[in-house]
Amino acid sequence: MSYTLPRLMPDGPPFDEVIDVRAPQEFAEDHMPGAINLPVLSDAERARVGTIYVQQDRFLARKIGAALVARNAAAHIEGPLADRGGGWRPLVYCWRGGQRSNAFASILAQIGWRVEVLDGGYRSYRRLVSRRLYEAQLGLRLIVVDGGTGSGKTELLHRIAAAGGQIVDLEGLARHRGSNFGAMPGGQPAQKMFESQLAWALDRQDPARPVFVEAESNAIGRLRLPPSLWTAMGRAETLRLEASPEARGRFLTTTYPDLTADADLLAKRIDTLRPYHSRDQIAAWHAMAAEGRHAEMARDLIERHYDRRYRDNSGGRTEIGRIDLGALGETDLDRAAERALGIAERVPVA
């Protein structure tokens, strides 16, 4: 059976649910979007069985593994799966569609559930993602939303989506706002997990309509943008956002609440700029932060650091319009979203 990426989600035909039976550490690194983790071997159990398999006896390892799988399967059936009805149809996978997934699937099948095992397991899914992001052309018309730090690019994307447009929020997927101050609580996902979520987000888009993305470098935090996307972004059309440093500074104080609420965290972020600025300048920013002058500090950072370092992020892309965001208020952003959609509709596809 063949699968396209959207059909791997649990709300897509033909499966009601996708179950990853690998160990929690494997699942945490990456998994199919929407899958739930019902491990048939814990991390410690998997390590124990693997050690016995390699160092002692393969038959003994399989026997111990079978007992552990049966015990864990019973816990899942009596626990997370207790409310599943007779018509439930799950897709089950492990690392390569081998013993773990087949053992669990056979138990589910004996109950009467219409279970299937993903041929090739996670490895076959990962090959789909790799081909999509590293080998194939993107096949989408991208419009890159560009503008200085604090110009509301991410917020505008979500207003565009609310108005009916198509977006891919790269910073949301990467869980990083793309600057020295951009780390989000909880940290970033693994590169493979980022790519899984990105491939799914891209494959949900209608290729007949434009897709808006935010201008980024080839890395967001520690995560790198895959070649197909990065190449497409380099060739994309650009919408340029404009707003005054004052408006952008005020806006940043509303979009970085984790920093304004945590003095120690903000101080650490300021210190990351030491390689680029004098001690006096760093001390001035620390003083503003300590005195709660966050909007003033944000404006100063924009003028002295961000605008000077990132004056032009277009990379030679074709500019199809500019949008003045005024004071970056709610009405300004809503109007900007409507204008962005209007500009995109009027520009013919090359």
Short mmCIF file of C-alpha atoms in Angstrom, two decimals:
data_model
loop_
_atom_site.label_atom_id
_atom_site.label_comp_id
_atom_site.label_asym_id
_atom_site.label_seq_id
_atom_site.Cartn_x
_atom_site.Cartn_y
_atom_site.Cartn_z
CA MET A 1 0.00 0.00 0.00
CA SER A 2 1.29 3.47 -0.85
CA TYR A 3 0.72 6.62 1.21
CA THR A 4 0.92 10.31 0.52
CA LEU A 5 1.92 12.47 3.46
CA PRO A 6 -1.55 13.91 4.20
CA ARG A 7 -3.03 10.40 4.38
CA LEU A 8 -0.68 9.60 7.26
CA MET A 9 -2.73 11.83 9.54
CA PRO A 10 -5.33 10.09 11.73
CA ASP A 11 -8.24 12.10 10.32
CA GLY A 12 -7.47 11.08 6.74
CA PRO A 13 -8.64 7.89 5.03
CA PRO A 14 -8.36 5.03 5.41
CA PHE A 15 -7.24 4.85 9.06
CA ASP A 16 -8.88 6.09 12.25
CA GLU A 17 -5.60 6.34 14.16
CA VAL A 18 -1.86 5.99 13.61
CA ILE A 19 0.03 4.16 16.36
CA ASP A 20 3.80 4.35 16.80
CA VAL A 21 4.89 1.38 18.92
CA ARG A 22 8.54 2.38 19.13
CA ALA A 23 10.19 3.30 22.41
CA PRO A 24 9.55 6.82 23.81
CA GLN A 25 13.01 8.12 22.88
CA GLU A 26 12.53 7.05 19.27
CA PHE A 27 9.10 8.68 19.19
CA ALA A 28 10.42 11.90 20.73
CA GLU A 29 13.04 12.34 18.01
CA ASP A 30 10.48 12.06 15.20
CA HIS A 31 7.20 10.40 14.31
CA MET A 32 4.45 10.57 11.76
CA PRO A 33 2.26 13.66 12.28
CA GLY A 34 -0.74 12.85 14.45
CA ALA A 35 0.59 9.49 15.61
CA ILE A 36 0.17 8.44 19.23
CA ASN A 37 2.90 6.56 21.07
CA LEU A 38 1.97 3.17 22.54
CA PRO A 39 5.40 1.61 23.03
CA VAL A 40 5.53 -2.15 23.17
CA LEU A 41 9.00 -1.86 24.72
CA SER A 42 10.12 0.96 26.98
CA ASP A 43 13.52 2.58 26.42
CA ALA A 44 15.05 0.43 29.15
CA GLU A 45 13.33 -2.75 27.92
CA ARG A 46 14.47 -2.14 24.34
CA ALA A 47 18.06 -1.67 25.53
CA ARG A 48 17.87 -4.83 27.65
CA VAL A 49 16.49 -7.00 24.84
CA GLY A 50 19.03 -5.58 22.37
CA THR A 51 21.91 -6.34 24.71
CA ILE A 52 20.75 -9.93 25.21
CA TYR A 53 20.29 -10.33 21.45
CA VAL A 54 23.84 -9.17 20.70
CA GLN A 55 25.77 -10.47 23.69
CA GLN A 56 23.94 -13.63 24.82
CA ASP A 57 21.35 -15.48 22.78
CA ARG A 58 18.96 -14.41 20.01
CA PHE A 59 16.27 -16.91 20.99
CA LEU A 60 16.36 -15.78 24.61
CA ALA A 61 16.09 -12.15 23.49
CA ARG A 62 13.03 -12.91 21.33
CA LYS A 63 11.37 -14.84 24.17
CA ILE A 64 11.95 -12.09 26.71
CA GLY A 65 10.90 -9.48 24.16
CA ALA A 66 7.67 -11.34 23.38
CA ALA A 67 6.73 -11.46 27.06
CA LEU A 68 7.39 -7.74 27.45
CA VAL A 69 5.42 -6.89 24.30
CA ALA A 70 2.45 -8.96 25.48
CA ARG A 71 2.52 -7.31 28.91
CA ASN A 72 2.74 -3.79 27.46
CA ALA A 73 0.08 -4.54 24.83
CA ALA A 74 -2.32 -5.64 27.56
CA ALA A 75 -1.73 -2.36 29.40
CA HIS A 76 -2.47 -0.37 26.24
CA ILE A 77 -5.64 -2.36 25.47
CA GLU A 78 -6.93 -1.92 29.01
CA GLY A 79 -5.82 1.72 29.12
CA PRO A 80 -5.58 4.09 26.12
CA LEU A 81 -7.48 1.74 23.78
CA ALA A 82 -10.22 0.72 26.18
CA ASP A 83 -12.86 2.91 24.50
CA ARG A 84 -12.17 1.89 20.90
CA GLY A 85 -15.18 0.30 19.21
CA GLY A 86 -15.40 -2.77 17.00
CA GLY A 87 -15.07 -0.83 13.75
CA TRP A 88 -11.86 0.94 14.75
CA ARG A 89 -9.14 0.77 12.06
CA PRO A 90 -5.60 1.63 13.19
CA LEU A 91 -2.33 1.83 11.27
CA VAL A 92 0.60 0.52 13.32
CA TYR A 93 4.30 1.04 12.69
CA CYS A 94 7.67 0.51 14.35
CA TRP A 95 11.20 1.18 13.09
CA ARG A 96 11.00 -0.96 9.94
CA GLY A 97 7.66 -2.73 10.07
CA GLY A 98 9.16 -5.74 11.80
CA GLN A 99 8.65 -7.67 15.00
CA ARG A 100 7.38 -4.93 17.29
CA SER A 101 4.62 -3.63 15.02
CA ASN A 102 3.61 -7.03 13.73
CA ALA A 103 3.45 -8.51 17.24
CA PHE A 104 1.21 -5.68 18.46
CA ALA A 105 -0.91 -5.73 15.30
CA SER A 106 -1.53 -9.47 15.59
CA ILE A 107 -2.95 -8.98 19.10
CA LEU A 108 -5.20 -6.15 17.91
CA ALA A 109 -6.35 -8.25 14.95
CA GLN A 110 -7.31 -11.13 17.26
CA ILE A 111 -9.64 -8.74 19.07
CA GLY A 112 -11.33 -8.00 15.76
CA TRP A 113 -9.96 -4.59 14.92
CA ARG A 114 -9.07 -3.93 11.26
CA VAL A 115 -5.42 -3.20 11.84
CA GLU A 116 -2.69 -2.72 9.22
CA VAL A 117 1.07 -2.42 9.56
CA LEU A 118 2.95 0.27 7.64
CA ASP A 119 5.17 -1.55 5.16
CA GLY A 120 8.77 -0.62 5.93
CA GLY A 121 7.79 1.16 9.14
CA TYR A 122 9.13 4.55 10.16
CA ARG A 123 12.03 4.18 7.72
CA SER A 124 9.68 4.14 4.74
CA TYR A 125 7.88 7.21 6.07
CA ARG A 126 11.18 9.00 6.63
CA ARG A 127 12.18 8.28 3.02
CA LEU A 128 8.97 10.02 1.88
CA VAL A 129 9.85 13.08 3.94
CA SER A 130 13.44 13.13 2.67
CA ARG A 131 12.35 12.89 -0.96
CA ARG A 132 9.82 15.69 -0.43
CA LEU A 133 12.29 18.07 1.20
CA TYR A 134 15.69 17.10 -0.21
CA GLU A 135 15.07 15.78 -3.73
CA ALA A 136 11.78 16.99 -5.23
CA GLN A 137 10.93 20.55 -6.25
CA LEU A 138 8.56 22.28 -3.86
CA GLY A 139 5.80 22.74 -6.45
CA LEU A 140 4.24 25.73 -4.67
CA ARG A 141 4.07 29.44 -5.41
CA LEU A 142 5.64 31.05 -2.36
CA ILE A 143 5.27 34.67 -1.32
CA VAL A 144 7.91 35.67 1.23
CA VAL A 145 6.75 38.25 3.79
CA ASP A 146 9.79 40.38 4.58
CA GLY A 147 10.42 43.34 6.85
CA GLY A 148 12.51 44.56 9.74
CA THR A 149 12.54 42.97 13.17
CA GLY A 150 9.30 43.74 14.98
CA SER A 151 7.29 44.49 11.84
CA GLY A 152 4.70 41.84 12.68
CA LYS A 153 5.57 39.27 10.03
CA THR A 154 4.45 36.23 12.02
CA GLU A 155 1.31 37.94 13.28
CA LEU A 156 0.45 39.00 9.74
CA LEU A 157 0.78 35.41 8.54
CA HIS A 158 -1.87 34.33 11.02
CA ARG A 159 -4.13 37.21 9.98
CA ILE A 160 -3.70 36.07 6.37
CA ALA A 161 -4.70 32.53 7.37
CA ALA A 162 -7.75 33.84 9.26
CA ALA A 163 -8.74 35.77 6.12
CA GLY A 164 -8.62 32.57 4.03
CA GLY A 165 -5.04 32.61 2.77
CA GLN A 166 -2.50 29.79 2.84
CA ILE A 167 0.52 30.04 5.14
CA VAL A 168 3.33 27.95 6.55
CA ASP A 169 4.52 29.30 9.90
CA LEU A 170 8.17 28.25 9.86
CA GLU A 171 9.01 29.85 13.20
CA GLY A 172 6.01 28.15 14.79
CA LEU A 173 7.14 24.77 13.49
CA ALA A 174 10.73 25.44 14.56
CA ARG A 175 9.62 26.83 17.93
CA HIS A 176 12.01 29.74 17.58
CA ARG A 177 11.48 33.37 16.59
CA GLY A 178 14.66 33.51 14.56
CA SER A 179 16.87 35.98 16.45
CA ASN A 180 19.15 36.20 19.49
CA PHE A 181 16.00 36.83 21.53
CA GLY A 182 13.96 34.22 19.67
CA ALA A 183 14.20 31.05 21.79
CA MET A 184 10.81 29.80 23.00
CA PRO A 185 9.97 27.98 26.24
CA GLY A 186 10.36 24.23 25.84
CA GLY A 187 13.11 24.45 23.25
CA GLN A 188 13.17 23.37 19.63
CA PRO A 189 12.20 19.98 18.20
CA ALA A 190 14.76 17.65 16.65
CA GLN A 191 15.64 18.35 13.02
CA LYS A 192 13.76 15.24 11.86
CA MET A 193 10.65 16.26 13.80
CA PHE A 194 10.80 19.74 12.29
CA GLU A 195 11.04 18.21 8.83
CA SER A 196 8.09 15.89 9.47
CA GLN A 197 5.88 18.78 10.52
CA LEU A 198 7.15 20.91 7.64
CA ALA A 199 6.49 18.21 5.02
CA TRP A 200 2.97 17.76 6.34
CA ALA A 201 2.35 21.53 6.36
CA LEU A 202 3.60 21.87 2.78
CA ASP A 203 1.54 18.95 1.50
CA ARG A 204 -1.64 20.45 2.94
CA GLN A 205 -1.33 23.46 0.62
CA ASP A 206 -3.30 23.89 -2.61
CA PRO A 207 -0.64 24.32 -5.35
CA ALA A 208 -3.08 26.46 -7.36
CA ARG A 209 -3.00 29.20 -4.69
CA PRO A 210 -0.10 31.22 -3.23
CA VAL A 211 1.47 30.24 0.07
CA PHE A 212 2.80 32.95 2.38
CA VAL A 213 5.93 32.31 4.47
CA GLU A 214 8.12 34.56 6.57
CA ALA A 215 11.55 35.62 5.37
CA GLU A 216 14.21 33.58 7.16
CA SER A 217 17.88 32.76 6.90
CA ASN A 218 18.69 29.16 6.03
CA ALA A 219 18.49 28.29 9.72
CA ILE A 220 15.96 29.06 12.45
CA GLY A 221 17.74 28.68 15.73
CA ARG A 222 19.62 25.39 15.40
CA LEU A 223 17.27 23.97 12.75
CA ARG A 224 18.13 24.19 9.05
CA LEU A 225 15.64 24.75 6.26
CA PRO A 226 15.67 21.80 3.81
CA PRO A 227 16.95 22.42 0.26
CA SER A 228 13.63 22.29 -1.60
CA LEU A 229 12.13 24.99 0.61
CA TRP A 230 15.24 27.14 0.76
CA THR A 231 15.63 27.05 -3.02
CA ALA A 232 11.96 27.94 -3.53
CA MET A 233 12.21 30.82 -1.05
CA GLY A 234 15.20 32.20 -2.96
CA ARG A 235 13.11 32.33 -6.14
CA ALA A 236 9.90 33.53 -4.51
CA GLU A 237 8.10 36.85 -4.76
CA THR A 238 8.37 39.22 -1.80
CA LEU A 239 5.94 41.43 0.09
CA ARG A 240 7.76 44.09 2.09
CA LEU A 241 6.34 45.30 5.41
CA GLU A 242 7.13 48.79 6.67
CA ALA A 243 6.66 50.37 10.10
CA SER A 244 8.50 52.92 12.21
CA PRO A 245 11.09 51.85 14.82
CA GLU A 246 8.77 53.26 17.51
CA ALA A 247 5.83 51.11 16.40
CA ARG A 248 8.03 48.05 16.00
CA GLY A 249 9.55 48.54 19.46
CA ARG A 250 6.11 48.73 21.08
CA PHE A 251 4.98 45.69 19.12
CA LEU A 252 7.96 43.61 20.24
CA THR A 253 7.03 44.11 23.89
CA THR A 254 3.71 42.36 23.19
CA THR A 255 5.19 39.47 21.19
CA TYR A 256 8.00 38.59 23.62
CA PRO A 257 6.08 38.37 26.92
CA ASP A 258 8.35 35.57 28.16
CA LEU A 259 11.30 37.98 28.09
CA THR A 260 9.63 41.03 29.58
CA ALA A 261 8.31 38.85 32.42
CA ASP A 262 11.66 37.19 33.20
CA ALA A 263 14.44 39.64 34.03
CA ASP A 264 17.14 36.97 34.28
CA LEU A 265 16.22 35.46 30.92
CA LEU A 266 16.18 38.89 29.27
CA ALA A 267 19.61 39.67 30.72
CA LYS A 268 21.01 36.44 29.26
CA ARG A 269 19.60 37.30 25.85
CA ILE A 270 21.17 40.76 25.97
CA ASP A 271 24.52 39.17 26.80
CA THR A 272 24.40 37.15 23.57
CA LEU A 273 25.00 40.45 21.74
CA ARG A 274 28.39 41.06 23.41
CA PRO A 275 30.38 39.89 20.33
CA TYR A 276 28.73 42.63 18.28
CA HIS A 277 28.62 45.68 20.57
CA SER A 278 30.71 47.59 23.07
CA ARG A 279 30.52 47.04 26.81
CA ASP A 280 28.94 50.46 27.21
CA GLN A 281 26.17 49.60 24.77
CA ILE A 282 25.47 46.26 26.43
CA ALA A 283 25.39 48.02 29.81
CA ALA A 284 22.92 50.57 28.45
CA TRP A 285 20.55 47.83 27.31
CA HIS A 286 20.86 46.08 30.66
CA ALA A 287 19.95 49.36 32.40
CA MET A 288 16.86 49.82 30.22
CA ALA A 289 15.77 46.26 30.96
CA ALA A 290 16.33 46.63 34.69
CA GLU A 291 14.26 49.82 34.74
CA GLY A 292 11.42 48.24 32.81
CA ARG A 293 11.92 50.48 29.76
CA HIS A 294 11.21 47.58 27.43
CA ALA A 295 9.72 49.49 24.50
CA GLU A 296 12.64 51.94 24.54
CA MET A 297 15.13 49.07 24.69
CA ALA A 298 13.38 47.25 21.83
CA ARG A 299 13.46 50.36 19.66
CA ASP A 300 17.15 50.89 20.44
CA LEU A 301 17.92 47.27 19.58
CA ILE A 302 16.09 47.70 16.28
CA GLU A 303 18.02 50.84 15.34
CA ARG A 304 21.46 49.88 16.64
CA HIS A 305 21.52 46.14 16.02
CA TYR A 306 18.83 44.57 13.86
CA ASP A 307 18.30 47.18 11.15
CA ARG A 308 22.03 47.62 10.68
CA ARG A 309 22.71 43.90 10.41
CA TYR A 310 19.66 42.86 8.45
CA ARG A 311 18.99 45.89 6.27
CA ASP A 312 18.12 43.79 3.20
CA ASN A 313 16.88 40.21 3.54
CA SER A 314 15.38 40.00 0.04
CA GLY A 315 18.18 37.97 -1.51
CA GLY A 316 17.35 39.34 -4.95
CA ARG A 317 13.72 38.19 -4.92
CA THR A 318 11.09 40.03 -6.97
CA GLU A 319 9.19 42.54 -4.85
CA ILE A 320 5.47 42.57 -5.68
CA GLY A 321 4.32 45.14 -3.13
CA ARG A 322 4.92 47.11 0.05
CA ILE A 323 2.54 47.41 2.96
CA ASP A 324 2.66 50.18 5.56
CA LEU A 325 1.61 48.74 8.91
CA GLY A 326 1.12 52.10 10.63
CA ALA A 327 1.03 51.67 14.40
CA LEU A 328 0.88 47.86 14.14
CA GLY A 329 -2.49 47.80 15.85
CA GLU A 330 -5.22 45.21 15.39
CA THR A 331 -6.92 47.14 12.60
CA ASP A 332 -3.59 47.82 10.86
CA LEU A 333 -2.76 44.10 10.80
CA ASP A 334 -6.21 43.06 9.59
CA ARG A 335 -6.07 45.58 6.75
CA ALA A 336 -2.55 44.47 5.88
CA ALA A 337 -3.70 40.84 5.62
CA GLU A 338 -6.47 41.79 3.20
CA ARG A 339 -4.07 43.88 1.17
CA ALA A 340 -1.50 41.07 1.05
CA LEU A 341 -4.12 38.69 -0.32
CA GLY A 342 -5.23 41.30 -2.84
CA ILE A 343 -1.69 41.92 -4.08
CA ALA A 344 -1.07 38.17 -4.44
CA GLU A 345 -4.24 37.72 -6.50
CA ARG A 346 -3.34 40.55 -8.88
CA VAL A 347 0.17 39.31 -9.62
CA PRO A 348 0.14 36.73 -12.43
CA VAL A 349 1.99 33.46 -11.92
CA ALA A 350 5.21 33.45 -13.93
#
